[in-house]
Coordinates of C-alpha atoms and ligand atoms in Angstrom, one line a residue:
X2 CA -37.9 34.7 -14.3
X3 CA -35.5 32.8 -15.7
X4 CA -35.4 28.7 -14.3
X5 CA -32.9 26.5 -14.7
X6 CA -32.9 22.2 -13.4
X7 CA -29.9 20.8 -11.9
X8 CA -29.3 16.9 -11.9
X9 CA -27.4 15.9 -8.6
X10 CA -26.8 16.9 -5.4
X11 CA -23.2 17.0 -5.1
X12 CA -20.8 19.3 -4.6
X13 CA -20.7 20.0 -8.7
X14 CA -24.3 20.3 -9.2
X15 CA -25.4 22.2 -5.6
X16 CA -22.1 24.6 -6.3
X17 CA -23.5 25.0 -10.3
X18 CA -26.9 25.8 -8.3
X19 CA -25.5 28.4 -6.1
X20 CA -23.7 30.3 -8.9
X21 CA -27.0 30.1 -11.0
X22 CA -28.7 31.9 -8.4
X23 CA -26.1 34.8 -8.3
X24 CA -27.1 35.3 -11.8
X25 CA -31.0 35.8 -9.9
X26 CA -31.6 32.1 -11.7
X27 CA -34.4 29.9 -10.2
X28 CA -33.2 26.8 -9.5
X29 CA -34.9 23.3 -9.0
X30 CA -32.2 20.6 -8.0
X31 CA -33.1 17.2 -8.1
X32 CA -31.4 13.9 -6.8
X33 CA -32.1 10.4 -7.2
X34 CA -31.0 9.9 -3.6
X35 CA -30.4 12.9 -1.5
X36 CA -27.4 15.9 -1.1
X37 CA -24.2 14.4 -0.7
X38 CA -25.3 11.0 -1.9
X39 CA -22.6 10.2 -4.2
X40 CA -19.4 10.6 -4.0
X41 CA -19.2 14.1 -2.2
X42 CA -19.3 12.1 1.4
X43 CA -16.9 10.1 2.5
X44 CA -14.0 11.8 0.6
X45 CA -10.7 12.9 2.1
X46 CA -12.1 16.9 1.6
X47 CA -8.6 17.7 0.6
X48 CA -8.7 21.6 -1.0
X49 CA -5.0 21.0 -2.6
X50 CA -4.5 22.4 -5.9
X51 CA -1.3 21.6 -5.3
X52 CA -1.8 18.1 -5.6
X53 CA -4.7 18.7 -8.0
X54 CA -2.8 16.4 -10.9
X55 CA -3.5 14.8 -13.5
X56 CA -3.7 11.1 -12.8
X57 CA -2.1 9.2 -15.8
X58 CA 1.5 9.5 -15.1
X59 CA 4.1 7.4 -16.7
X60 CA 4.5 6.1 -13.1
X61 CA 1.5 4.0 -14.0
X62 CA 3.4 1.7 -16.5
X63 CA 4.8 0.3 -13.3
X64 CA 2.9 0.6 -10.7
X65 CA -0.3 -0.6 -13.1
X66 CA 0.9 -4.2 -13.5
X67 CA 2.4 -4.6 -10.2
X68 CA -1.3 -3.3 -8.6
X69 CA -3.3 -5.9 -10.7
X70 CA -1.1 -9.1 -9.5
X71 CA -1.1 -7.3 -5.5
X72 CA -4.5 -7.5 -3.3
X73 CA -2.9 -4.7 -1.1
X74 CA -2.7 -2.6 -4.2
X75 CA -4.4 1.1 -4.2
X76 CA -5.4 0.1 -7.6
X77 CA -8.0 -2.4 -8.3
X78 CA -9.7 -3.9 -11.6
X79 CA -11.4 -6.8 -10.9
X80 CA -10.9 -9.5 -13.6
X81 CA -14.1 -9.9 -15.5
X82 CA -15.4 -9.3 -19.4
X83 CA -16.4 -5.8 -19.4
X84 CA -15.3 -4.1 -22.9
X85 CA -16.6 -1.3 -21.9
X86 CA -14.4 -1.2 -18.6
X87 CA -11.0 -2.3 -20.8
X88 CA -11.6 0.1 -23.5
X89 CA -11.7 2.5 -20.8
X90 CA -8.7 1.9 -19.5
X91 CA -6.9 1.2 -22.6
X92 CA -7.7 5.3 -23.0
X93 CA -6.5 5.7 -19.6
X94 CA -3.3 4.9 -19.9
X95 CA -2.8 5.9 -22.7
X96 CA -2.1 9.2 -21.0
X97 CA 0.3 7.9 -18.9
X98 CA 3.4 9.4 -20.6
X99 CA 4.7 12.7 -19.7
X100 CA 3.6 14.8 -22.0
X101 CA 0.4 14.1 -21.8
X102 CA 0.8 15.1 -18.4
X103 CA 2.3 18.5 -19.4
X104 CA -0.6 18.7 -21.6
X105 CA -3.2 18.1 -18.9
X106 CA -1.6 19.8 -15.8
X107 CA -1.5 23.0 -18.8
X108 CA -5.1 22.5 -18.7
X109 CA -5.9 22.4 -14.7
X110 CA -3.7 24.7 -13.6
X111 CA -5.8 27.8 -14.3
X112 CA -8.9 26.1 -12.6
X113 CA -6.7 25.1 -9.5
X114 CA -5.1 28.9 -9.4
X115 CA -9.2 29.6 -9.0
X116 CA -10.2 26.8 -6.5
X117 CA -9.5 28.4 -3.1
X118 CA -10.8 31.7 -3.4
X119 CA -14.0 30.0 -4.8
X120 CA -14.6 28.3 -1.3
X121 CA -14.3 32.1 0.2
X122 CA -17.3 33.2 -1.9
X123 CA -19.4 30.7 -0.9
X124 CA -18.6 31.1 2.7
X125 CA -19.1 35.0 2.6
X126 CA -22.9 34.0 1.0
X127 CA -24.0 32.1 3.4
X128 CA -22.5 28.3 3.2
X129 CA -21.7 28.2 7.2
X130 CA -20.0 24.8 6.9
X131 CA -16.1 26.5 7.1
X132 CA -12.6 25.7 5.3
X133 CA -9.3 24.9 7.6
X134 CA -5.8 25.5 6.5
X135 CA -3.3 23.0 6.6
X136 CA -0.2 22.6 6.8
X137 CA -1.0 19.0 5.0
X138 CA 2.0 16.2 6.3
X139 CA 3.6 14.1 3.6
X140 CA 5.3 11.1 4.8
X141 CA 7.1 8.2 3.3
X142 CA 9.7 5.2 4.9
X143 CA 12.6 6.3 2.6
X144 CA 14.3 9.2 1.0
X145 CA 14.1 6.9 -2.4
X146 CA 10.2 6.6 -1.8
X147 CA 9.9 10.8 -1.8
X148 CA 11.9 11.5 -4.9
X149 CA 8.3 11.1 -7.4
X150 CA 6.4 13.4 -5.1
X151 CA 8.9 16.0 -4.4
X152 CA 9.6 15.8 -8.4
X153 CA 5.4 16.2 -9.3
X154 CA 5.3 19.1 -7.1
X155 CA 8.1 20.8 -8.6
X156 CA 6.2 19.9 -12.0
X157 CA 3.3 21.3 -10.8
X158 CA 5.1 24.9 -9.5
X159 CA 6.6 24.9 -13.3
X160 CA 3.3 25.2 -14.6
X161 CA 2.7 28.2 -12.4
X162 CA 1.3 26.8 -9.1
X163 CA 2.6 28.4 -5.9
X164 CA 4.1 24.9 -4.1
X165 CA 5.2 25.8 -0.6
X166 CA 6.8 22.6 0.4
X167 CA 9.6 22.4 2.9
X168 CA 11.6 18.9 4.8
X169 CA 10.4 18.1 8.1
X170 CA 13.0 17.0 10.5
X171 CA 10.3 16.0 13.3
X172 CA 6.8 15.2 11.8
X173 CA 5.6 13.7 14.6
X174 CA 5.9 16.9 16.3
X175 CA 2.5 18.2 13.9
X176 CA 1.0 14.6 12.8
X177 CA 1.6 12.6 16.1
X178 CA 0.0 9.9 14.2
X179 CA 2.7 8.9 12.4
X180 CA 4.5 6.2 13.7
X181 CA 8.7 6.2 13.5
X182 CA 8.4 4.0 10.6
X183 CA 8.1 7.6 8.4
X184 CA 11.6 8.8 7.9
X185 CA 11.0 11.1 5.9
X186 CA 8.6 14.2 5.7
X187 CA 7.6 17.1 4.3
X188 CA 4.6 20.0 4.8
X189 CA 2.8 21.5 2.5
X190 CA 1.4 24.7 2.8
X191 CA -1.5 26.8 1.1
X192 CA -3.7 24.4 1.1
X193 CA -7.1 23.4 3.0
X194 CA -9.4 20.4 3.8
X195 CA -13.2 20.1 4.5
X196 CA -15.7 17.9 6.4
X197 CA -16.9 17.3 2.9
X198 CA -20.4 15.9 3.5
X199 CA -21.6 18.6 5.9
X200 CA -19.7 21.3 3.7
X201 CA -22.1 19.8 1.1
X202 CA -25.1 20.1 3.2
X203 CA -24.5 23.3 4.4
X204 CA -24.5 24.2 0.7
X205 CA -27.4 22.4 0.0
X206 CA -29.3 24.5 3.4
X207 CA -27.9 27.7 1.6
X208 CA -29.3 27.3 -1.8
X209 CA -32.7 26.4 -0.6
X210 CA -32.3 30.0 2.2
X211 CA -32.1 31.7 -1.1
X212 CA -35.4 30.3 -2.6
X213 CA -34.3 27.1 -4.9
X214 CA -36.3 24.1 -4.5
X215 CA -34.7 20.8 -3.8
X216 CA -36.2 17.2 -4.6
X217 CA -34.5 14.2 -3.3
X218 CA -35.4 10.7 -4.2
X219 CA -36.0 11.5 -7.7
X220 CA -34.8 10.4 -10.7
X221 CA -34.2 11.5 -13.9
X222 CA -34.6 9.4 -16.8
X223 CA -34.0 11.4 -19.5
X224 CA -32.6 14.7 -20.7
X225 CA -33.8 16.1 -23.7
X226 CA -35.1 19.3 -25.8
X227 CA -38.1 19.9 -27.6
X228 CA -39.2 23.1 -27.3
X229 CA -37.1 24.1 -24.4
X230 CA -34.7 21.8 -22.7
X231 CA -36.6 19.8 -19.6
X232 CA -35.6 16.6 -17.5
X233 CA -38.2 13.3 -17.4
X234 CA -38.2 12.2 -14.0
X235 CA -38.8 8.6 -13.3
X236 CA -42.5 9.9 -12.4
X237 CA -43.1 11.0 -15.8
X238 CA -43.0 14.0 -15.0
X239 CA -41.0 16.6 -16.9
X240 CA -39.4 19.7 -15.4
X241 CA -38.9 22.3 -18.5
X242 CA -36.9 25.1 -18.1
X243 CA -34.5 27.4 -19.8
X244 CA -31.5 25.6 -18.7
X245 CA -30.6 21.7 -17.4
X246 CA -27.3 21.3 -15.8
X247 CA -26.2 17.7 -15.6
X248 CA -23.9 17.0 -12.9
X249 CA -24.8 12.9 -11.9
X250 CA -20.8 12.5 -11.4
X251 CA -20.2 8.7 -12.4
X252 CA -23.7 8.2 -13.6
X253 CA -23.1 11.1 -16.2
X254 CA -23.1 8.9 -19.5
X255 CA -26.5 7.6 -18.8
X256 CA -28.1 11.0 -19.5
X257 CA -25.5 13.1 -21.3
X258 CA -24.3 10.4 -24.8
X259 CA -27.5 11.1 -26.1
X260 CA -26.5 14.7 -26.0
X261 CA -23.4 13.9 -28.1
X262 CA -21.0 14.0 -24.8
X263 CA -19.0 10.8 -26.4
X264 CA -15.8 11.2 -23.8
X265 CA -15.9 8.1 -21.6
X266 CA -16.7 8.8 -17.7
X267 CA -16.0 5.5 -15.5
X268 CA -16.0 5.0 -11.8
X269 CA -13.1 5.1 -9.5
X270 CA -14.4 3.4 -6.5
X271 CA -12.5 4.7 -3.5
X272 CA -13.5 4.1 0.1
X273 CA -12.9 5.4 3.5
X274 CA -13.8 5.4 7.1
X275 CA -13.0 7.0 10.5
X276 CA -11.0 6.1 13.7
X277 CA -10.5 7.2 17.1
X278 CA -6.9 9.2 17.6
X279 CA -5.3 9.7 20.7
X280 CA -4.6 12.8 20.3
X281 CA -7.1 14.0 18.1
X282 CA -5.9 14.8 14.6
X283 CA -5.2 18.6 13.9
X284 CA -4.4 18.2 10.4
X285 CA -4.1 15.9 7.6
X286 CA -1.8 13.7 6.6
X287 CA -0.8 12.1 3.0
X288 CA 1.0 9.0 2.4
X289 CA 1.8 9.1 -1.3
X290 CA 3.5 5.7 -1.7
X291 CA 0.2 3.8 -0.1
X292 CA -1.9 6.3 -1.8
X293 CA -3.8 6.9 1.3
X294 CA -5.0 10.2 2.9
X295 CA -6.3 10.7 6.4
X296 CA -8.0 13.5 7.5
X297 CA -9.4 15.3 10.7
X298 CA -13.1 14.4 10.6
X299 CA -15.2 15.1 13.8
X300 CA -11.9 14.8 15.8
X301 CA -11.6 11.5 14.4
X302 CA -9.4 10.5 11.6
X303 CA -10.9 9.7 8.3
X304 CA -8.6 7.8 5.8
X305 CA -9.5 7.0 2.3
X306 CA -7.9 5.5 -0.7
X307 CA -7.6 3.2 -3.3
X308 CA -8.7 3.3 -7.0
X309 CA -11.3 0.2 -7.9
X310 CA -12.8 0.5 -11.5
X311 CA -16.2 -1.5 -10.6
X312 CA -19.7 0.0 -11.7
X313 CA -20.5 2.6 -9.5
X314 CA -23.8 0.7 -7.9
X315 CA -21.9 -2.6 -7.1
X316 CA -21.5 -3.2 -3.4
X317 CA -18.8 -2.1 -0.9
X318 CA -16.2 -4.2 -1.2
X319 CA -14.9 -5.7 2.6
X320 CA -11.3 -6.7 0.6
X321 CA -10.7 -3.1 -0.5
X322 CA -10.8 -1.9 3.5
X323 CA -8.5 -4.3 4.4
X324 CA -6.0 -3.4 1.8
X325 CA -6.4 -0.1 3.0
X326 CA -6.0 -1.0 7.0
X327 CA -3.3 -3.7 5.7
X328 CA -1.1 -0.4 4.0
X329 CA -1.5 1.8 6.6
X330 CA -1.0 0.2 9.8
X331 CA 2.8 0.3 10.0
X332 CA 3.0 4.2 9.5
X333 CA 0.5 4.9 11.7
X334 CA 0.2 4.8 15.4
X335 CA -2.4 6.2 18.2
X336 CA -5.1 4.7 16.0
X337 CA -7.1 1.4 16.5
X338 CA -7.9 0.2 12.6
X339 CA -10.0 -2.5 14.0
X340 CA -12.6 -0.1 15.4
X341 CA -13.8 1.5 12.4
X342 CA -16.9 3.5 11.8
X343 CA -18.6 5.1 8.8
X344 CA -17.2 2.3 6.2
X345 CA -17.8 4.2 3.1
X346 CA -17.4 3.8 -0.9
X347 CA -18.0 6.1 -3.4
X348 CA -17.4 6.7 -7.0
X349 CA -14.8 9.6 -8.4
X350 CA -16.4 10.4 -12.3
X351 CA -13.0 9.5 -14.0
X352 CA -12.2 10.5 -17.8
X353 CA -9.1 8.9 -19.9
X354 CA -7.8 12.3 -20.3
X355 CA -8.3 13.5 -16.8
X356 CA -10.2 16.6 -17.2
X357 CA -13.4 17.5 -16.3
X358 CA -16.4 17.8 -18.3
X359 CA -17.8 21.4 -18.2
X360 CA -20.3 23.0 -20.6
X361 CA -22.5 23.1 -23.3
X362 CA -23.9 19.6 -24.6
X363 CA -25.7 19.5 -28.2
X364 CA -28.7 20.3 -27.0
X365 CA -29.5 23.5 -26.4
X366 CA -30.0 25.0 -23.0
X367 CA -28.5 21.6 -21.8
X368 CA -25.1 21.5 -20.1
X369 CA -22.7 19.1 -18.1
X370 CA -20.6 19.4 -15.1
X371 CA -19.0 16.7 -13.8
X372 CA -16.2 14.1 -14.5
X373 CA -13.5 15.5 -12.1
X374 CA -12.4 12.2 -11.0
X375 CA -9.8 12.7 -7.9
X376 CA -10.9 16.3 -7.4
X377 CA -14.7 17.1 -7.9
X378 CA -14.7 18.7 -4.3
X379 CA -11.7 20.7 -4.0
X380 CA -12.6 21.9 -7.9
X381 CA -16.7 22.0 -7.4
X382 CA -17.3 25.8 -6.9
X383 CA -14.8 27.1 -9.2
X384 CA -16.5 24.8 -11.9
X385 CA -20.2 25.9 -10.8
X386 CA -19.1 30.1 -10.8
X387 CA -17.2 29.7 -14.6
X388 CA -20.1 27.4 -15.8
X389 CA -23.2 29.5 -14.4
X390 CA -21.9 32.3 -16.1
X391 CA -21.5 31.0 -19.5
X392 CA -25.0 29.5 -19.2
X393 CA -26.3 33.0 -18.2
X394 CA -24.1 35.1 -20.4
X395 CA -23.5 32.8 -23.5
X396 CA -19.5 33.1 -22.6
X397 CA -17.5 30.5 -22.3
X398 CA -14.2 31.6 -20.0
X399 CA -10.9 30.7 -21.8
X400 CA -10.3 28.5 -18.6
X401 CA -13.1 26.2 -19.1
X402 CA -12.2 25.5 -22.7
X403 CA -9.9 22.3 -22.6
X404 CA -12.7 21.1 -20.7
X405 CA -15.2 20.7 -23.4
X406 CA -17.7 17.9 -23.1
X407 CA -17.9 17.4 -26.9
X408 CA -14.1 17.3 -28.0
Ligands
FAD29 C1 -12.1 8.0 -1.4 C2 -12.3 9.3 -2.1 C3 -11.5 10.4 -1.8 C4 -11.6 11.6 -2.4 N1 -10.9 12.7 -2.0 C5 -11.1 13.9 -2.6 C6 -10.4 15.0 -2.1 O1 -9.7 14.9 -1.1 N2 -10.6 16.2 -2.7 C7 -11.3 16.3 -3.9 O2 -11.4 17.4 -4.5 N3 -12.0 15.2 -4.4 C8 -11.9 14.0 -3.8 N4 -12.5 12.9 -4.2 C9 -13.3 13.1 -5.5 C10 -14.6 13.7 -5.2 O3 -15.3 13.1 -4.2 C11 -15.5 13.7 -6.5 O4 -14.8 14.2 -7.6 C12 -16.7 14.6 -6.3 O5 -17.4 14.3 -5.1 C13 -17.7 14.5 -7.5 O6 -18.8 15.4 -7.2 P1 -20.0 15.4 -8.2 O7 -21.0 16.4 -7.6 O8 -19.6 15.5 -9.6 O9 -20.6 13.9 -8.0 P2 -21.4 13.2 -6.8 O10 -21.0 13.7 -5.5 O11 -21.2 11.7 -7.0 O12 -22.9 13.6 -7.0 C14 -23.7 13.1 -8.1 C15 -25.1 13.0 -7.6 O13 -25.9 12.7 -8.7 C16 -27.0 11.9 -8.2 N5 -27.6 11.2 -9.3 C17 -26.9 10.3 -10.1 N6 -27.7 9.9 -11.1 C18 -28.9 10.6 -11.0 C19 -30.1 10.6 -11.7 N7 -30.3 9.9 -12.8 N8 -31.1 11.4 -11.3 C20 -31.0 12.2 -10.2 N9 -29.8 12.2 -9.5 C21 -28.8 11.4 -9.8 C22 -26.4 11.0 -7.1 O14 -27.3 10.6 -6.2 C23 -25.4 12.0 -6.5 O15 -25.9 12.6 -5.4 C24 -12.5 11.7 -3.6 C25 -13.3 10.6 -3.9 C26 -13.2 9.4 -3.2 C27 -14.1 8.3 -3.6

């Protein structure tokens, strides 16, 4: 029998599981915390390949100053010595030119053309937790406000994507939640959303139905080979198997640079949390210029936002809410922001060049799946099916390629 360990209980790692055991792998996943603890909860859940983008654009060289002087801003770097953090971002932006976009959009687009149809596989093998269909609403206060987005998705459907977007003339009509201050509209089709933390669970329920062992409130210390690759848990304990599959999200560096994986992953604290809506949402909405994204969440709404490079362990920060309540409360109505439940942060795995890291470290037997920053969920089983089968077959696809966690 072959075995294999997977670090983390997200969506990357639990979807890397599933796949392993269509191959007839055994797998042990293990989590410091529990499933969903990181930042597969509280996210918005949106499945939009549409919208999955890279997120350097050269947008940023003026939005990115104007954020760091705003306390309303989406984006958020706290001012404090952390080389670390600055020579991070340094990388990040630069990527914020457009052909680095091209470059990385080039790179996604095959994975997003994947994304959807991955979700159906799960859900026809026992993940009960199910995928809704949009339309998603898009909504900004003036026509000179759309002109970016409408521009990035006609980017994105010149790279190949199928972009079914069309001008609302009453929004209100599918997002009653919008309040008159949105003048201007669109929907976008083909896309879907999640409950993402029971999604994740339900995944979690359906790799143990088919045999793999889960241990939460473990921690691994170290990843390393001797005479087959094995994870140290904080126990002392070490789990050998034939393959170890690191997918920590933002806590990746701490167990993969000793494997050589040199590409920088950082945190991009985002938070969210869920109101009452009278009427209940039906489906979600995005506003692009606030960078906010509200979704139906056990007929509540859930919004989330905001970027906030901070370490992923720090605390939640109260501030970063407000912002959020303090960008959102003129464009939406029906909802009380002051009665909030399920405050929640979480930290996206972000790389400078905005693409994921996926495959083989230089260890052998030991590989990485993670650093998907804005879109770990929506691109989570489509990573787990293309990496389980180069682990089991020794092929790499062609789409997992740019996505090399030692270039
Ligand atoms: C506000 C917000 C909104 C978002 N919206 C979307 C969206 O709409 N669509 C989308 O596709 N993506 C979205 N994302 C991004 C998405 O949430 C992440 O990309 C994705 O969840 C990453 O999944 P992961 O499995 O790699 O990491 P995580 O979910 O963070 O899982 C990593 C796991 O590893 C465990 N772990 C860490 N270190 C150790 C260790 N040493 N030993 C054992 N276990 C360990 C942690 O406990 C955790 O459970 C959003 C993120 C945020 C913050």
């Amino acid at each position: 029998m072959v075995r294999a360990v997977v670090v983390g209980a997200g969506m990357v790692g639990l979807a890397t599981a599933w796949h392993l055991q269509e191959h007839g792998v055994q797998v042990t996943v293990v989590d410091r915390t529990g499933v969903a603890a990181g930042s597969s909860w509280g996210n918005a859940g949106y499945l939009t390949p549409a919208k999955t983008t890279p997120l350097a654009d050269p947008s940023l060289w003026t939005y990115g100053p104007r954020a760091l002087v705003d306390p309303d801003a989406a984006l958020h770097v706290p001012f404090r010595f952390d080389l670390r953090l600055w020579s991070f971002l340094a990388r990040f932006a630069g990527h914020g030119t457009m052909r680095a976009w091209h470059r990385t959009m080039a790179a996604l687009t095959p994975i997003n053309q994947l994304a959807l149809a991955a979700f159906d596989e799960l859900s026809d093998g026992g993940v009960h937790s199910r995928t809704r269909t949009g339309p998603f609403v898009v909504g900004f206060t003036a026509e000179r406000e759309a002109e970016g987005f409408v521009a990035e998705m006609s980017r994105v459907a010149g790279h190949g994507q199928d972009i079914p977007l069309e001008r609302l003339d009453h929004p209100q009509t599918l997002a009653p939640q919008l309040s008159g201050a949105v003048q201007v509209a669109y929907r976008l089709d083909g896309q879907r959303f999640i409950e993402p933390g029971p999604f994740v669970e339900s995944l979690g329920e359906a790799v143990l139905a088919r045999g793999g062992d889960l241990r939460t409130g473990v921690r691994a210390v170290a990843v390393d080979h001797q005479s087959s690759p094995g994870v140290v848990l904080d126990s002392g304990e070490r789990l050998a198997a034939d393959s170890v599959v690191v997918a920590t999200g933002a806590w990746l560096p701490e167990l993969v640079r000793p494997l050589g994986v040199r590409v920088p992953v950082h945190a991009g604290r985002g938070y969210s949390f869920t109101v009452a809506s009278q009427p209940p949402p039906q489906h979600p909405i995005y506003l692009p210029t606030q960078r906010i994204a509200c979704t139906p969440y056990q007929d509540r709404l859930r919004i989330a936002g905001t970027m906030e490079f901070r370490r992923p362990d720090e605390a939640l920060q109260p501030r970063r809410i407000q912002a959020m309540v303090n960008q959102a409360q003129a464009l939406l109505t029906g909802v009380d922001l002051e009665q909030r439940q399920d405050e929640w942060v979480g930290a996206r795995p972000v790389t400078p060049d905005g693409l994921p890291l996926v495959g083989a470290t230089r260890a052998p037997g030991v590989y990485v799946a993670g650093g998907h920053g804005m879109w770990g969920i929506v691109l989570g089983p489509a990573t787990g099916k293309l990496l389980a089968e180069q682990i089991v077959t020794g092929r790499r696809d062609a789409v997992l390629a740019p996505f090399d966690p030692l270039r």
